[in-house]
Amino acid sequence: MLEVKDLTARYGRAQILNGVSLRVGGNEVVALLGRNGAGKTTTMKCVMGLVLQKAGEITYDGVSILGKPSHEICRLGIGYVPEERRIFGDLTVEENLEVGDRPARADAPEWSREHLFELFPNLAERRRNLGKQLSGGEQQMLTIARTLMGNPKVVLLDEPSEGIAPVIVEQMARVIKELKAEGLSVLLSEQNLHFARAVADRACIIEKGTLRYEGGFADLDAHPEISQQYLAV
Amino acid sequence: MGFYVAQLLTGLANASSLFLIACGLSIIFGVTRIVNFAHGSFYMVGAYLAYSIVALFPGSILGFWGGVIAAALIVGLLGLVVEMTILRRIYRAPELFQLVATFGVVLIIQDMAQAIWGAEDKLGPRAPGLSSAVRIMGEPIPEYDLALILIGPAVLAGIWLLFHRTRWGVLVRAATQDREMVGALGVNQAWLFSATFVLGAALAGLGGAIQIPRESVNLQMDLSVIGDAFVVVVIGGMGSVSGAFVAAVLISVLNAFAVLVYPQISIVLPFVVMAVVLIVRPYGLFGKEGSGHGAPTEPEQPLRLMSSRATLVLMALVFALAASPLVASDFASILLVDLMVATLFAVSLHFMMGLGGMVSFGHAAYFGVGAYGAAMAVSYLGLPMIPAMIVGPLAAAVAALFFGWFCVRLSGVYLAMLTLAAAQILWGVTFQSQEYTGGDDGIVGIWPASWATSDQAYFYVAFALCIGGIWFLRRVAHSPFGYGLRGVRDSDVRAEAIGMDVKFHQWMGFALAGTMAGLAGVVFAFSKGSVFPDVLGIGQSVDGLVMVLLGGIHALAGPILGAGVFVLIEDWVSRLDYWRFIFGMIILGVVLLAPDGVAGGVDRLMRALGLRREGQT
Ligand SMILES: Nc1ncnc2c1ncn2[C@@H]1O[C@H](COP(=O)(O)OP(=O)(O)O)[C@@H](O)[C@H]1O
Ligand SMILES: [Mg+2]
């Protein structure tokens, strides 16, 4: 589905990615693990067309998307849930969903507002509140719901468990499983190995802009020195 | 009592048109982050079009209002053309480029309007059915004023509905907050931007069209309204429609009463109010932190210092310049003095922008204060040339210290607007203080000392001062202070973290740039023998910006090259008919084709020809 090959990226003079390659298959949840500053967010932004200085190959269903504007990438079926959530604070919850709304597509499940409000009951209660009035956990739900309004086939989920209460982290895990059950693919960026193990099929580990490991969690657990070296803080 | 009510109603009627133009400007800025200088041109074209269309249906109510609306729609189309041909290409360019490009559009539209409608003022008809006055508390109030008072809130309500009840409006509001995210959610920003620009332009056109029964239509409307419109947008908060409404009412009503006390205050008042509001609320009444920053631009390049070879070339040029009076005609000597004045002015502006990261829309203020300082020292204090040449830069230094203290408290577009306000205040004061400054007639008879009257002798005076000033600024750029300033530009957070007093650094940089602009002004005054208020005007400030842009902002040599190219082009073009049109086209050509300036263009050309290795500068 989504394939990244030898991706390099820079911000100004700083080289951030030095040749990252990874694959997300159909209906697969892949965890992109790495410490803070490893390059997880940058990788996702490159896929989404939000980083200008990049080179390498990024293909979706065999078609190159490198250099396409981000709205076209979104329209192909790639949904992006940013780490900083980027809720429209001056818009109500419903209006936030409206911005994400896209027509249904044949190859992906369609999400209605009602369906999303079932998945995120807290949002249903606050549908007329402004984005900036929501708690951190509610904003995290809203940013996911907003992206799902675009009926994506692949979701790039950037650190959904960061900075929210443990109860909500559990809810996030349920949501990711639900996405997989609906037939979506997910690229999940994480620092937390336990959370990733609970929801993902495979793991990629990135460190200083370079991919260090790709494989199953069983292998990773059999070689604790790998996660020790690249993930422990 | 009735008199005051009448005054209030006049103020409210004035507010409507101002609101229409300002809210268009604010909506455009909110979404596209472009400070659109050409917005005043849309207003002017709206007025001309309404004048022509309404004249086809004399005395018809439907004809009048239909004509007003048709004018607004046509201006909307004009906006679409401008957006798609020009602005679309420069959304990621630094603010300076956008500003200068839209100023190019101003010049082009001015000459096109003159070609179509001629240079004479046009008097529009009264609005049919609203041409008499009603008595309110004994005072006659024009019926048309009452109609205007209703139009403002009606448009505000319409925009509110559009923004809250349609998907398009929701997208516009979302994009005002985070347009990149809107794009990542699948919205084609290009069309959103175009549509926003059309709406904003049409509102400006409407603002101009409804003015025709009240004011004559003329070719100066564009720049005279744009200053006030900027002020209203900044006071209201960039991107806020309701802010624009409140600010338009505030300014217009204050003005309606202030003129009773002090009739000349109109020109200055809006800028004073803006300065006060910005000092109390740095993002305007309804603005948010960060609302005054332009688009995220492509990564800032480090400032290129000169290679030793470029320095040698420059030295050779300076020596050639020094020797030029031996061979050049008097006329060429005069042109060379203009060139040196322009270069010092551009270098001082570049010092502030390229090094200090502070974009100034009003650098002419300090050029003008320097010129007037010297001129007034001669004509009132009777000082000879040399002491007067010291008074000028000192006066500019004082002005720059004063206004700079306020300006460095802001950043981005707000800072730029406050510099514009400062320049407009000084211009207004100069224009109106007839007894001291001669007002519109300026000050004449400012000639060099007797030993320096020949063109050759004055050339050397100018040479010493301008080249000295440029040399001094370059030395400062390479000094620890200069490095500090660049550190502040690149990351004020980091600079603060290592214990630098960021504001103080910027303030001193601002003052130094102002002083050197003042020196350029002094040399200018003695070379022309006179000064007029337009040395402080928007035109002079924009000239400086164009020079910096022409040369390319990322090279220290940029402004030197830019000023040279500018003076030569101006000298050639200003003799032609429709020079504004030609000049505007040149500006657009540079912005679109060589966005890194002439220096960058030459650089790229040489690379393409294989004369220079990649990475070498
Ligand atoms: N806009 C930016 N400009 C410059 N450097 C950046 C920018 N964004 C991120 N970086 C740098 O890129 C590196 C990778 O960051 P990021 O991709 O956000 O890592 P992660 O998401 O894994 O924490 C970090 O060193 C960070 O400082
Ligand atoms: Mg990250």
PDB file of C-alpha atoms in Angstrom, chain B residues 315-327 336 340 456 459-460 463-464 467:
ATOM      1  CA  MET B 315      36.721  48.180  -3.942  1.00  0.00           C
ATOM      2  CA  ALA B 316      37.462  48.640  -7.631  1.00  0.00           C
ATOM      3  CA  LEU B 317      33.995  50.111  -8.102  1.00  0.00           C
ATOM      4  CA  VAL B 318      34.542  52.521  -5.229  1.00  0.00           C
ATOM      5  CA  PHE B 319      37.829  53.684  -6.741  1.00  0.00           C
ATOM      6  CA  ALA B 320      36.216  54.073 -10.155  1.00  0.00           C
ATOM      7  CA  LEU B 321      33.473  56.076  -8.477  1.00  0.00           C
ATOM      8  CA  ALA B 322      36.011  58.273  -6.717  1.00  0.00           C
ATOM      9  CA  ALA B 323      37.724  58.991 -10.014  1.00  0.00           C
ATOM     10  CA  SER B 324      34.519  59.456 -11.986  1.00  0.00           C
ATOM     11  CA  PRO B 325      34.190  63.277 -11.695  1.00  0.00           C
ATOM     12  CA  LEU B 326      37.441  63.545 -13.659  1.00  0.00           C
ATOM     13  CA  VAL B 327      35.755  62.057 -16.704  1.00  0.00           C
ATOM     14  CA  LEU B 336      25.979  59.382  -9.226  1.00  0.00           C
ATOM     15  CA  MET B 340      25.054  56.965  -3.597  1.00  0.00           C
ATOM     16  CA  GLN B 456      32.286  67.912  -8.635  1.00  0.00           C
ATOM     17  CA  PHE B 459      30.132  64.817  -5.417  1.00  0.00           C
ATOM     18  CA  TYR B 460      33.095  64.327  -3.104  1.00  0.00           C
ATOM     19  CA  PHE B 463      31.074  60.352  -1.665  1.00  0.00           C
ATOM     20  CA  ALA B 464      32.711  60.795   1.722  1.00  0.00           C
ATOM     21  CA  ILE B 467      30.606  55.567   1.194  1.00  0.00           C
TER      22      ILE B 467
END
